Amino acid sequence: DDITCAAPFYGTPDPGICQTEKISKPIEAHFGEEDTMAGFSDPAAAKKLEENLKAAGGTESTVFSYPGVGHAFMNSLPEPFESFEARKEQVGFVPPIEEQTALAWKRVL
């Protein structure tokens, strides 16, 4: 009850900690369509979150999906990697797309 709303980016909570189908506060979630972190932030996890929030009823929640970007698409720096290319090679995260990042910032603020 201490939280009035939330805006998570690319990730869903552990069901042992938070049952998203019981959330009664507004949520605005943001996911990259190219995210490959299965069960956490991939498109299937985003869809499951959206379904659970709808099942909770009475919430004004939206799940946004951004084409062409993946996990960590809001990060303007590739750290701890030397470059976005190195990050993609090592963990599979595609580089951010400025237009998608700007749109996400506009929506959340």
Tab-separated table of N, CA, C and O in Angstrom:
chain	number	residue	atom	x	y	z
A	1	ASP	N	0.810	-1.216	0.000
A	1	ASP	CA	0.000	0.000	0.000
A	1	ASP	C	0.845	1.269	0.000
A	1	ASP	O	0.312	2.342	-0.178
A	2	ASP	N	2.148	1.147	0.216
A	2	ASP	CA	3.014	2.317	0.205
A	2	ASP	C	3.327	2.790	-1.204
A	2	ASP	O	3.774	3.914	-1.393
A	3	ILE	N	3.084	1.967	-2.184
A	3	ILE	CA	3.391	2.308	-3.575
A	3	ILE	C	2.109	2.746	-4.267
A	3	ILE	O	1.081	2.078	-4.171
A	4	THR	N	2.179	3.866	-4.993
A	4	THR	CA	0.990	4.345	-5.692
A	4	THR	C	0.978	3.956	-7.165
A	4	THR	O	-0.089	3.897	-7.775
A	5	CYS	N	2.164	3.701	-7.741
A	5	CYS	CA	2.263	3.270	-9.132
A	5	CYS	C	3.684	2.776	-9.373
A	5	CYS	O	4.553	2.956	-8.524
A	6	ALA	N	3.907	2.181	-10.550
A	6	ALA	CA	5.251	1.696	-10.891
A	6	ALA	C	5.448	1.769	-12.399
A	6	ALA	O	4.488	1.668	-13.166
A	7	ALA	N	6.719	1.919	-12.804
A	7	ALA	CA	7.076	1.954	-14.220
A	7	ALA	C	8.315	1.090	-14.444
A	7	ALA	O	9.410	1.597	-14.641
A	8	PRO	N	8.135	-0.229	-14.422
A	8	PRO	CA	9.289	-1.112	-14.632
A	8	PRO	C	9.737	-1.125	-16.094
A	8	PRO	O	8.935	-1.004	-17.007
A	9	PHE	N	11.047	-1.284	-16.265
A	9	PHE	CA	11.638	-1.410	-17.588
A	9	PHE	C	12.274	-2.777	-17.703
A	9	PHE	O	13.088	-3.170	-16.869
A	10	TYR	N	11.891	-3.485	-18.750
A	10	TYR	CA	12.429	-4.788	-19.123
A	10	TYR	C	12.711	-5.713	-17.953
A	10	TYR	O	13.841	-6.105	-17.703
A	11	GLY	N	11.628	-6.138	-17.336
A	11	GLY	CA	11.750	-7.142	-16.292
A	11	GLY	C	10.454	-7.363	-15.559
A	11	GLY	O	9.654	-6.440	-15.407
A	12	THR	N	10.225	-8.585	-15.154
A	12	THR	CA	9.038	-8.924	-14.372
A	12	THR	C	9.485	-9.478	-13.025
A	12	THR	O	10.533	-10.108	-12.924
A	13	PRO	N	8.708	-9.247	-11.983
A	13	PRO	CA	9.123	-9.721	-10.661
A	13	PRO	C	9.010	-11.230	-10.512
A	13	PRO	O	8.201	-11.882	-11.169
A	14	ASP	N	9.814	-11.751	-9.622
A	14	ASP	CA	9.751	-13.170	-9.259
A	14	ASP	C	8.379	-13.445	-8.655
A	14	ASP	O	7.956	-12.752	-7.730
A	15	PRO	N	7.650	-14.453	-9.154
A	15	PRO	CA	6.321	-14.755	-8.624
A	15	PRO	C	6.324	-15.116	-7.134
A	15	PRO	O	5.305	-14.985	-6.466
A	16	GLY	N	7.475	-15.533	-6.618
A	16	GLY	CA	7.566	-15.826	-5.194
A	16	GLY	C	7.539	-14.571	-4.338
A	16	GLY	O	7.258	-14.624	-3.145
A	17	ILE	N	7.826	-13.445	-4.960
A	17	ILE	CA	7.853	-12.162	-4.246
A	17	ILE	C	6.613	-11.323	-4.556
A	17	ILE	O	6.080	-10.647	-3.702
A	18	CYS	N	6.180	-11.373	-5.813
A	18	CYS	CA	5.078	-10.516	-6.260
A	18	CYS	C	4.206	-11.269	-7.249
A	18	CYS	O	4.679	-11.730	-8.279
A	19	GLN	N	2.935	-11.383	-6.928
A	19	GLN	CA	1.983	-12.013	-7.834
A	19	GLN	C	1.337	-10.903	-8.672
A	19	GLN	O	0.446	-10.197	-8.203
A	20	THR	N	1.795	-10.773	-9.907
A	20	THR	CA	1.355	-9.657	-10.740
A	20	THR	C	-0.142	-9.675	-11.028
A	20	THR	O	-0.721	-8.628	-11.299
A	21	GLU	N	-0.767	-10.832	-10.931
A	21	GLU	CA	-2.216	-10.902	-11.152
A	21	GLU	C	-3.007	-10.314	-9.991
A	21	GLU	O	-4.234	-10.188	-10.062
A	22	LYS	N	-2.316	-9.906	-8.923
A	22	LYS	CA	-2.969	-9.288	-7.757
A	22	LYS	C	-2.645	-7.800	-7.618
A	22	LYS	O	-3.086	-7.165	-6.662
A	23	ILE	N	-1.910	-7.254	-8.554
A	23	ILE	CA	-1.522	-5.842	-8.462
A	23	ILE	C	-2.750	-4.956	-8.672
A	23	ILE	O	-3.487	-5.114	-9.639
A	24	SER	N	-2.936	-4.028	-7.749
A	24	SER	CA	-4.091	-3.136	-7.834
A	24	SER	C	-3.693	-1.682	-8.089
A	24	SER	O	-4.545	-0.803	-8.066
A	25	LYS	N	-2.435	-1.435	-8.330
A	25	LYS	CA	-1.940	-0.080	-8.597
A	25	LYS	C	-1.610	0.059	-10.079
A	25	LYS	O	-1.314	-0.925	-10.758
A	26	PRO	N	-1.649	1.281	-10.602
A	26	PRO	CA	-1.303	1.486	-12.015
A	26	PRO	C	0.157	1.110	-12.312
A	26	PRO	O	1.059	1.434	-11.545
A	27	ILE	N	0.330	0.431	-13.431
A	27	ILE	CA	1.652	0.009	-13.884
A	27	ILE	C	1.826	0.466	-15.327
A	27	ILE	O	0.911	0.332	-16.145
A	28	GLU	N	3.002	0.994	-15.642
A	28	GLU	CA	3.372	1.307	-17.013
A	28	GLU	C	4.699	0.601	-17.263
A	28	GLU	O	5.738	1.045	-16.781
A	29	ALA	N	4.651	-0.522	-17.974
A	29	ALA	CA	5.844	-1.357	-18.178
A	29	ALA	C	6.390	-1.176	-19.596
A	29	ALA	O	5.627	-0.950	-20.537
A	30	HIS	N	7.714	-1.329	-19.734
A	30	HIS	CA	8.394	-1.086	-21.007
A	30	HIS	C	9.334	-2.245	-21.323
A	30	HIS	O	10.184	-2.594	-20.500
A	31	PHE	N	9.174	-2.805	-22.531
A	31	PHE	CA	9.964	-3.969	-22.947
A	31	PHE	C	10.436	-3.811	-24.383
A	31	PHE	O	9.708	-3.282	-25.222
A	32	GLY	N	11.617	-4.314	-24.683
A	32	GLY	CA	12.118	-4.360	-26.045
A	32	GLY	C	11.682	-5.656	-26.712
A	32	GLY	O	11.793	-6.730	-26.120
A	33	GLU	N	11.190	-5.564	-27.931
A	33	GLU	CA	10.710	-6.753	-28.644
A	33	GLU	C	11.822	-7.732	-28.987
A	33	GLU	O	11.555	-8.893	-29.273
A	34	GLU	N	13.070	-7.288	-28.958
A	34	GLU	CA	14.198	-8.162	-29.266
A	34	GLU	C	14.861	-8.725	-28.002
A	34	GLU	O	15.915	-9.348	-28.083
A	35	ASP	N	14.235	-8.527	-26.855
A	35	ASP	CA	14.783	-9.019	-25.584
A	35	ASP	C	14.755	-10.546	-25.585
A	35	ASP	O	13.755	-11.160	-25.942
A	36	THR	N	15.861	-11.143	-25.180
A	36	THR	CA	15.981	-12.608	-25.206
A	36	THR	C	16.069	-13.235	-23.821
A	36	THR	O	16.359	-14.422	-23.708
A	37	MET	N	15.804	-12.469	-22.778
A	37	MET	CA	15.905	-13.002	-21.420
A	37	MET	C	14.604	-13.734	-21.078
A	37	MET	O	13.686	-13.175	-20.454
A	38	ALA	N	14.537	-14.992	-21.505
A	38	ALA	CA	13.326	-15.812	-21.401
A	38	ALA	C	12.810	-15.886	-19.970
A	38	ALA	O	13.560	-16.128	-19.032
A	39	GLY	N	11.499	-15.652	-19.841
A	39	GLY	CA	10.842	-15.748	-18.547
A	39	GLY	C	10.999	-14.531	-17.665
A	39	GLY	O	10.388	-14.441	-16.603
A	40	PHE	N	11.815	-13.579	-18.104
A	40	PHE	CA	12.029	-12.376	-17.310
A	40	PHE	C	11.607	-11.114	-18.059
A	40	PHE	O	10.837	-10.316	-17.549
A	41	SER	N	12.107	-10.974	-19.276
A	41	SER	CA	11.808	-9.743	-20.007
A	41	SER	C	11.659	-9.943	-21.506
A	41	SER	O	11.611	-8.968	-22.256
A	42	ASP	N	11.565	-11.177	-21.942
A	42	ASP	CA	11.343	-11.452	-23.359
A	42	ASP	C	9.881	-11.127	-23.712
A	42	ASP	O	9.071	-10.856	-22.826
A	43	PRO	N	9.517	-11.122	-24.987
A	43	PRO	CA	8.148	-10.790	-25.365
A	43	PRO	C	7.086	-11.658	-24.680
A	43	PRO	O	6.010	-11.158	-24.330
A	44	ALA	N	7.369	-12.921	-24.449
A	44	ALA	CA	6.402	-13.784	-23.769
A	44	ALA	C	6.185	-13.342	-22.318
A	44	ALA	O	5.053	-13.352	-21.819
A	45	ALA	N	7.251	-12.936	-21.643
A	45	ALA	CA	7.134	-12.442	-20.264
A	45	ALA	C	6.344	-11.134	-20.228
A	45	ALA	O	5.519	-10.921	-19.332
A	46	ALA	N	6.577	-10.264	-21.212
A	46	ALA	CA	5.835	-9.002	-21.287
A	46	ALA	C	4.349	-9.269	-21.509
A	46	ALA	O	3.490	-8.651	-20.869
A	47	LYS	N	4.051	-10.213	-22.400
A	47	LYS	CA	2.648	-10.560	-22.663
A	47	LYS	C	1.992	-11.161	-21.421
A	47	LYS	O	0.855	-10.838	-21.092
A	48	LYS	N	2.711	-12.017	-20.710
A	48	LYS	CA	2.184	-12.623	-19.485
A	48	LYS	C	1.902	-11.546	-18.434
A	48	LYS	O	0.868	-11.573	-17.764
A	49	LEU	N	2.809	-10.581	-18.306
A	49	LEU	CA	2.578	-9.482	-17.376
A	49	LEU	C	1.323	-8.719	-17.760
A	49	LEU	O	0.477	-8.431	-16.908
A	50	GLU	N	1.173	-8.418	-19.030
A	50	GLU	CA	-0.010	-7.697	-19.496
A	50	GLU	C	-1.288	-8.478	-19.183
A	50	GLU	O	-2.268	-7.917	-18.690
A	51	GLU	N	-1.283	-9.775	-19.437
A	51	GLU	CA	-2.441	-10.620	-19.129
A	51	GLU	C	-2.746	-10.626	-17.639
A	51	GLU	O	-3.904	-10.537	-17.226
A	52	ASN	N	-1.699	-10.734	-16.816
A	52	ASN	CA	-1.891	-10.752	-15.371
A	52	ASN	C	-2.438	-9.428	-14.849
A	52	ASN	O	-3.290	-9.415	-13.958
A	53	LEU	N	-1.952	-8.319	-15.399
A	53	LEU	CA	-2.451	-7.021	-14.963
A	53	LEU	C	-3.915	-6.845	-15.342
A	53	LEU	O	-4.699	-6.293	-14.569
A	54	LYS	N	-4.288	-7.338	-16.513
A	54	LYS	CA	-5.697	-7.287	-16.913
A	54	LYS	C	-6.554	-8.163	-16.007
A	54	LYS	O	-7.653	-7.795	-15.628
A	55	ALA	N	-6.022	-9.330	-15.640
A	55	ALA	CA	-6.748	-10.242	-14.752
A	55	ALA	C	-6.953	-9.632	-13.364
A	55	ALA	O	-7.938	-9.929	-12.697
A	56	ALA	N	-6.033	-8.757	-12.952
A	56	ALA	CA	-6.146	-8.112	-11.642
A	56	ALA	C	-7.372	-7.208	-11.601
A	56	ALA	O	-7.986	-7.037	-10.551
A	57	GLY	N	-7.731	-6.633	-12.746
A	57	GLY	CA	-8.909	-5.782	-12.836
A	57	GLY	C	-8.759	-4.501	-12.031
A	57	GLY	O	-8.046	-4.425	-11.045
A	58	GLY	N	-9.435	-3.483	-12.473
A	58	GLY	CA	-9.456	-2.233	-11.738
A	58	GLY	C	-8.168	-1.434	-11.778
A	58	GLY	O	-8.033	-0.444	-11.070
A	59	THR	N	-7.208	-1.838	-12.591
A	59	THR	CA	-5.964	-1.077	-12.674
A	59	THR	C	-5.864	-0.389	-14.023
A	59	THR	O	-6.345	-0.902	-15.030
A	60	GLU	N	-5.244	0.758	-14.025
A	60	GLU	CA	-4.951	1.442	-15.272
A	60	GLU	C	-3.504	1.118	-15.624
A	60	GLU	O	-2.601	1.848	-15.261
A	61	SER	N	-3.314	0.015	-16.292
A	61	SER	CA	-1.966	-0.452	-16.595
A	61	SER	C	-1.762	-0.588	-18.093
A	61	SER	O	-2.691	-0.937	-18.824
A	62	THR	N	-0.525	-0.323	-18.522
A	62	THR	CA	-0.159	-0.440	-19.923
A	62	THR	C	1.204	-1.106	-20.016
A	62	THR	O	2.106	-0.787	-19.247
A	63	VAL	N	1.327	-2.027	-20.952
A	63	VAL	CA	2.609	-2.658	-21.237
A	63	VAL	C	2.999	-2.241	-22.650
A	63	VAL	O	2.301	-2.556	-23.608
A	64	PHE	N	4.098	-1.510	-22.756
A	64	PHE	CA	4.594	-1.053	-24.050
A	64	PHE	C	5.707	-1.981	-24.528
A	64	PHE	O	6.561	-2.392	-23.748
A	65	SER	N	5.683	-2.287	-25.828
A	65	SER	CA	6.751	-3.067	-26.460
A	65	SER	C	7.356	-2.214	-27.568
A	65	SER	O	6.628	-1.593	-28.340
A	66	TYR	N	8.678	-2.197	-27.617
A	66	TYR	CA	9.396	-1.346	-28.556
A	66	TYR	C	10.118	-2.197	-29.595
A	66	TYR	O	10.997	-2.982	-29.247
A	67	PRO	N	9.757	-2.049	-30.882
A	67	PRO	CA	10.401	-2.840	-31.933
A	67	PRO	C	11.853	-2.438	-32.161
A	67	PRO	O	12.230	-1.279	-31.997
A	68	GLY	N	12.658	-3.441	-32.505
A	68	GLY	CA	14.045	-3.204	-32.874
A	68	GLY	C	15.024	-3.096	-31.730
A	68	GLY	O	16.224	-2.981	-31.944
A	69	VAL	N	14.530	-3.099	-30.486
A	69	VAL	CA	15.422	-2.991	-29.329
A	69	VAL	C	15.198	-4.172	-28.396
A	69	VAL	O	14.180	-4.854	-28.451
A	70	GLY	N	16.177	-4.382	-27.537
A	70	GLY	CA	16.098	-5.507	-26.618
A	70	GLY	C	16.326	-5.073	-25.188
A	70	GLY	O	16.047	-3.932	-24.808
A	71	HIS	N	16.852	-5.985	-24.406
A	71	HIS	CA	17.113	-5.715	-22.999
A	71	HIS	C	18.107	-4.562	-22.875
A	71	HIS	O	19.018	-4.438	-23.674
A	72	ALA	N	17.896	-3.715	-21.900
A	72	ALA	CA	18.774	-2.574	-21.609
A	72	ALA	C	18.726	-1.499	-22.688
A	72	ALA	O	19.665	-0.724	-22.829
A	73	PHE	N	17.616	-1.399	-23.419
A	73	PHE	CA	17.546	-0.425	-24.507
A	73	PHE	C	17.548	1.022	-24.024
A	73	PHE	O	17.794	1.941	-24.800
A	74	MET	N	17.327	1.256	-22.748
A	74	MET	CA	17.371	2.620	-22.211
A	74	MET	C	18.779	3.039	-21.797
A	74	MET	O	19.011	4.200	-21.484
A	75	ASN	N	19.706	2.098	-21.775
A	75	ASN	CA	21.070	2.419	-21.364
A	75	ASN	C	21.794	3.161	-22.488
A	75	ASN	O	21.982	2.619	-23.571
A	76	SER	N	22.221	4.378	-22.210
A	76	SER	CA	22.905	5.169	-23.233
A	76	SER	C	24.387	4.808	-23.344
A	76	SER	O	25.059	5.256	-24.269
A	77	LEU	N	24.879	4.020	-22.400
A	77	LEU	CA	26.272	3.562	-22.433
A	77	LEU	C	26.297	2.034	-22.431
A	77	LEU	O	25.427	1.406	-21.822
A	78	PRO	N	27.290	1.425	-23.073
A	78	PRO	CA	27.347	-0.033	-23.140
A	78	PRO	C	27.958	-0.699	-21.909
A	78	PRO	O	28.072	-1.917	-21.860
A	79	GLU	N	28.361	0.078	-20.925
A	79	GLU	CA	29.060	-0.448	-19.746
A	79	GLU	C	28.335	-1.642	-19.140
A	79	GLU	O	27.106	-1.665	-19.134
A	80	PRO	N	29.061	-2.646	-18.710
A	80	PRO	CA	30.498	-2.713	-18.481
A	80	PRO	C	31.304	-3.114	-19.716
A	80	PRO	O	32.495	-3.383	-19.609
A	81	PHE	N	30.680	-3.127	-20.877
A	81	PHE	CA	31.367	-3.508	-22.109
A	81	PHE	C	32.016	-2.282	-22.752
A	81	PHE	O	31.592	-1.156	-22.527
A	82	GLU	N	33.009	-2.524	-23.590
A	82	GLU	CA	33.727	-1.433	-24.232
A	82	GLU	C	32.901	-0.734	-25.306
A	82	GLU	O	33.116	0.439	-25.598
A	83	SER	N	31.968	-1.462	-25.907
A	83	SER	CA	31.145	-0.899	-26.976
A	83	SER	C	29.822	-1.649	-27.033
A	83	SER	O	29.674	-2.729	-26.465
A	84	PHE	N	28.855	-1.068	-27.756
A	84	PHE	CA	27.581	-1.764	-27.948
A	84	PHE	C	27.780	-3.034	-28.765
A	84	PHE	O	27.087	-4.026	-28.557
A	85	GLU	N	28.745	-2.998	-29.685
A	85	GLU	CA	29.032	-4.188	-30.485
A	85	GLU	C	29.554	-5.314	-29.590
A	85	GLU	O	29.144	-6.471	-29.737
A	86	ALA	N	30.429	-4.982	-28.650
A	86	ALA	CA	30.947	-5.995	-27.718
A	86	ALA	C	29.835	-6.523	-26.826
A	86	ALA	O	29.758	-7.717	-26.553
A	87	ARG	N	28.940	-5.639	-26.406
A	87	ARG	CA	27.804	-6.064	-25.571
A	87	ARG	C	26.917	-7.038	-26.345
A	87	ARG	O	26.510	-8.069	-25.821
A	88	LYS	N	26.637	-6.711	-27.616
A	88	LYS	CA	25.808	-7.596	-28.434
A	88	LYS	C	26.482	-8.944	-28.627
A	88	LYS	O	25.844	-9.994	-28.511
A	89	GLU	N	27.775	-8.919	-28.901
A	89	GLU	CA	28.519	-10.159	-29.129
A	89	GLU	C	28.545	-11.041	-27.873
A	89	GLU	O	28.395	-12.252	-27.956
A	90	GLN	N	28.721	-10.432	-26.722
A	90	GLN	CA	28.894	-11.203	-25.490
A	90	GLN	C	27.585	-11.614	-24.826
A	90	GLN	O	27.500	-12.705	-24.271
A	91	VAL	N	26.560	-10.753	-24.847
A	91	VAL	CA	25.309	-11.099	-24.151
A	91	VAL	C	24.069	-11.010	-25.031
A	91	VAL	O	22.962	-11.287	-24.579
A	92	GLY	N	24.249	-10.601	-26.292
A	92	GLY	CA	23.143	-10.605	-27.232
A	92	GLY	C	22.208	-9.411	-27.155
A	92	GLY	O	21.161	-9.411	-27.792
A	93	PHE	N	22.563	-8.374	-26.401
A	93	PHE	CA	21.704	-7.191	-26.312
A	93	PHE	C	21.981	-6.284	-27.499
A	93	PHE	O	23.100	-5.804	-27.675
A	94	VAL	N	20.960	-6.033	-28.308
A	94	VAL	CA	21.128	-5.149	-29.460
A	94	VAL	C	21.300	-3.709	-28.973
A	94	VAL	O	20.816	-3.350	-27.902
A	95	PRO	N	22.003	-2.869	-29.749
A	95	PRO	CA	22.194	-1.474	-29.347
A	95	PRO	C	20.860	-0.730	-29.264
A	95	PRO	O	19.890	-1.093	-29.942
A	96	PRO	N	20.812	0.314	-28.452
A	96	PRO	CA	19.575	1.096	-28.364
A	96	PRO	C	19.309	1.847	-29.659
A	96	PRO	O	20.218	2.104	-30.445
A	97	ILE	N	18.055	2.188	-29.880
A	97	ILE	CA	17.645	3.033	-30.998
A	97	ILE	C	17.113	4.318	-30.375
A	97	ILE	O	16.178	4.291	-29.575
A	98	GLU	N	17.724	5.430	-30.725
A	98	GLU	CA	17.424	6.708	-30.081
A	98	GLU	C	15.929	7.046	-30.082
A	98	GLU	O	15.398	7.524	-29.088
A	99	GLU	N	15.251	6.776	-31.185
A	99	GLU	CA	13.827	7.094	-31.273
A	99	GLU	C	13.004	6.284	-30.262
A	99	GLU	O	12.047	6.794	-29.681
A	100	GLN	N	13.374	5.018	-30.067
A	100	GLN	CA	12.649	4.179	-29.113
A	100	GLN	C	12.918	4.632	-27.677
A	100	GLN	O	12.020	4.670	-26.844
A	101	THR	N	14.166	4.975	-27.401
A	101	THR	CA	14.522	5.473	-26.071
A	101	THR	C	13.777	6.768	-25.767
A	101	THR	O	13.206	6.931	-24.686
A	102	ALA	N	13.749	7.680	-26.724
A	102	ALA	CA	13.045	8.956	-26.538
A	102	ALA	C	11.553	8.734	-26.312
A	102	ALA	O	10.940	9.395	-25.457
A	103	LEU	N	10.965	7.812	-27.062
A	103	LEU	CA	9.549	7.520	-26.893
A	103	LEU	C	9.263	6.951	-25.505
A	103	LEU	O	8.304	7.359	-24.844
A	104	ALA	N	10.102	6.061	-25.037
A	104	ALA	CA	9.915	5.494	-23.696
A	104	ALA	C	10.027	6.588	-22.628
A	104	ALA	O	9.215	6.625	-21.688
A	105	TRP	N	11.024	7.461	-22.741
A	105	TRP	CA	11.157	8.566	-21.784
A	105	TRP	C	9.927	9.446	-21.807
A	105	TRP	O	9.414	9.862	-20.764
A	106	LYS	N	9.431	9.749	-22.997
A	106	LYS	CA	8.227	10.604	-23.123
A	106	LYS	C	7.035	9.959	-22.423
A	106	LYS	O	6.273	10.634	-21.729
A	107	ARG	N	6.890	8.657	-22.600
A	107	ARG	CA	5.757	7.970	-21.993
A	107	ARG	C	5.842	7.916	-20.469
A	107	ARG	O	4.852	8.074	-19.784
A	108	VAL	N	7.043	7.658	-19.955
A	108	VAL	CA	7.160	7.458	-18.515
A	108	VAL	C	7.156	8.792	-17.750
A	108	VAL	O	6.744	8.833	-16.593
A	109	LEU	N	7.600	9.852	-18.394
A	109	LEU	CA	7.622	11.152	-17.721
A	109	LEU	C	6.406	11.957	-18.105
A	109	LEU	O	5.949	12.821	-17.547
